[in-house]
Amino acid sequence: MNIREKILVIEDEKSIARFISTILTANGYEAMRAASGAEAMSMISSHCPDLVILDLGLPDMDGLDILRQLRSWSTLPVVVVSARSHERDKVAALDLGADDYLTKPFRLGELRARVAAHLRRQHRTPQHRFRRGGLDFDLGEKAVYWGEQPVKLTRGEYAICEYLALHSGQTFSKEQIYEAVFGFDGTADSSAITEHIKNIRAKLRAAGAGEVLQTIWGVGYQWQNES
Ligand code: CA
C-alpha cells in the first residue's frame, strides 16, 4: 500500500503557501497548510505530519518559538524556509533543532530535493523509543518502562498511554481518546475509557511512576509534558 507522506506547510503568505503545496502535491505528497503558529501547533498534534516546512515570520508568533516547543517533544523533520538570510538567523534555527534552512527566494528543485532527503533520513532512523513524564515508550514492543521495569499494561491500556503521551500537554475527552485509539464512533462506549484510565493509573502508581496522567475536570485527560 502506498501511503502518501504528509507535509505541513506553515506559512502565512497565501501565495507562497499555495505554491509550495502545489509543488508537494505534484510530487506525490499530501500537503496541509497552517497560516499561524497556533494553527500549526494544533495541526502538528492532530495530523501527525511526516515533515514540516516552517516560515519564521508568522502573524501570532515567531517560527523559532514553534521550533522550540516542537523540539521539547518531537524529532519530526523541520525545514525552515525564511526571508531572513543572516548567518545568525540560520544558526539560531539550526541550534534549536531545524534540520535544514532555505532562504527565500528558493529554487523549486532545491526544496523538493531537501524534503525528499529529510524524509529518507527519517525512514532510516525510525524513532522506536521516546520518553514522556519519566516513562519510556517502546513503539516496536508496544511497552512502557519506568526505569528498567516494564509497566504491565493490556494492549488497550498501552494504546491509550501511547496516544496521550505522543500528544502530551494536550487534553482529550473520553470520546476523543476512544475514537483515536479504538477507531470507532466516539459515542459508542467511551465510558470504558474511564475504567482504562483508572487501571492505568493504578499500574503506573504500583510501578513507582508519578501522576503523569492528569484529569482536567470537565474536559478530559492529559499526559504531563515534563520528563
Ligand atoms: Ca511570513
CSV table of N, CA and C in Angstrom, one decimal, residues 34 99 115 119-120 135 180:
chain,number,residue,atom,x,y,z
A,34,ALA,N,-1.0,25.6,7.4
A,34,ALA,CA,-1.3,26.4,8.6
A,34,ALA,C,-0.8,27.8,8.4
A,99,ASP,N,16.2,21.0,10.8
A,99,ASP,CA,17.0,20.1,10.0
A,99,ASP,C,17.6,20.7,8.8
A,115,VAL,N,13.4,18.1,0.9
A,115,VAL,CA,12.3,17.5,1.5
A,115,VAL,C,12.5,16.0,1.4
A,119,LEU,N,13.1,13.2,4.5
A,119,LEU,CA,12.1,12.1,4.7
A,119,LEU,C,12.8,10.7,4.6
A,120,ARG,N,13.8,10.6,3.7
A,120,ARG,CA,14.6,9.4,3.6
A,120,ARG,C,15.3,9.1,4.9
A,135,LEU,N,8.6,8.2,31.8
A,135,LEU,CA,8.3,6.9,31.3
A,135,LEU,C,8.9,6.7,29.9
A,180,ALA,N,-9.8,7.9,18.8
A,180,ALA,CA,-8.5,7.9,18.3
A,180,ALA,C,-7.8,6.6,18.4
